[in-house]
Short mmCIF file of C-alpha atoms in Angstrom, two decimals:
data_model
loop_
_atom_site.label_atom_id
_atom_site.label_comp_id
_atom_site.label_asym_id
_atom_site.label_seq_id
_atom_site.Cartn_x
_atom_site.Cartn_y
_atom_site.Cartn_z
CA MET L 1 109.00 73.88 97.86
CA ASP L 2 105.46 74.41 96.63
CA LYS L 3 103.43 77.61 96.88
CA ARG L 4 101.62 76.49 100.06
CA GLU L 5 104.86 75.61 101.85
CA ASN L 6 106.45 78.90 100.83
CA LEU L 7 103.44 80.83 102.15
CA ALA L 8 103.53 78.84 105.40
CA LEU L 9 107.23 79.66 105.78
CA GLN L 10 106.61 83.40 105.27
CA VAL L 11 103.70 83.45 107.72
CA THR L 12 105.67 81.48 110.29
CA LYS L 13 108.61 83.88 110.03
CA GLU L 14 106.29 86.83 110.66
CA ILE L 15 104.69 85.13 113.66
CA VAL L 16 108.03 84.18 115.19
CA VAL L 17 109.46 87.67 114.65
CA LYS L 18 106.48 89.16 116.50
CA PHE L 19 106.94 86.68 119.35
CA VAL L 20 110.66 87.54 119.57
CA GLU L 21 109.84 91.27 119.57
CA THR L 22 107.39 90.80 122.43
CA GLY L 23 109.78 88.58 124.40
CA ARG L 24 107.67 85.41 124.20
CA ILE L 25 110.37 83.62 122.20
CA SER L 26 114.08 84.19 122.67
CA PRO L 27 116.90 83.42 120.26
CA GLY L 28 117.89 80.63 122.64
CA ASN L 29 114.59 78.74 122.29
CA PHE L 30 113.81 79.73 118.69
CA SER L 31 114.35 76.20 117.36
CA GLU L 32 111.86 74.76 119.85
CA HIS L 33 109.08 76.96 118.52
CA PHE L 34 109.69 77.49 114.80
CA GLY L 35 108.95 73.91 113.68
CA PRO L 36 105.68 73.47 115.57
CA ILE L 37 104.42 76.90 114.48
CA TYR L 38 105.31 76.11 110.85
CA GLU L 39 103.52 72.75 111.01
CA GLU L 40 100.39 74.38 112.47
CA VAL L 41 100.34 77.14 109.84
CA LEU L 42 100.77 74.54 107.09
CA ARG L 43 97.98 72.39 108.57
CA VAL L 44 95.61 75.36 108.65
CA LEU L 45 96.46 76.27 105.05
CA ARG L 46 95.78 72.72 103.93
CA ARG L 47 92.51 72.62 105.84
CA GLY L 48 91.48 75.91 104.24
CA GLU L 49 92.25 74.60 100.76
CA ALA L 50 90.27 71.44 101.42
CA ALA L 51 87.29 73.45 102.65
CA ALA L 52 87.48 75.74 99.62
CA GLY L 53 87.60 72.72 97.33
CA GLU L 54 84.54 71.19 98.99
CA ALA L 55 82.64 74.47 98.72
CA ALA L 56 83.52 74.81 95.04
CA GLY L 57 82.35 71.25 94.43
CA LYS L 58 78.92 71.82 96.02
CA ASP L 59 77.73 74.34 93.44
CA GLY L 60 79.83 73.06 90.56
CA ARG L 61 81.86 76.27 90.31
CA ASP L 62 85.49 77.00 91.03
CA ASP L 63 85.93 80.71 91.66
CA GLY L 64 89.66 80.34 92.47
#
């Protein structure tokens, strides 16, 4: 598991825990929600990395 996937897993766990605490997700439907939330978090992370890479390429610097 790479760094991005590990971060996505941690973020997804926090999101799902909050949804369980507020009653929006129950233990009975946890599996229905965890996968799609994880995929969305991972997609956003990838999109953010791509945008950061494009921005770094425009001025020739990589501040990361």
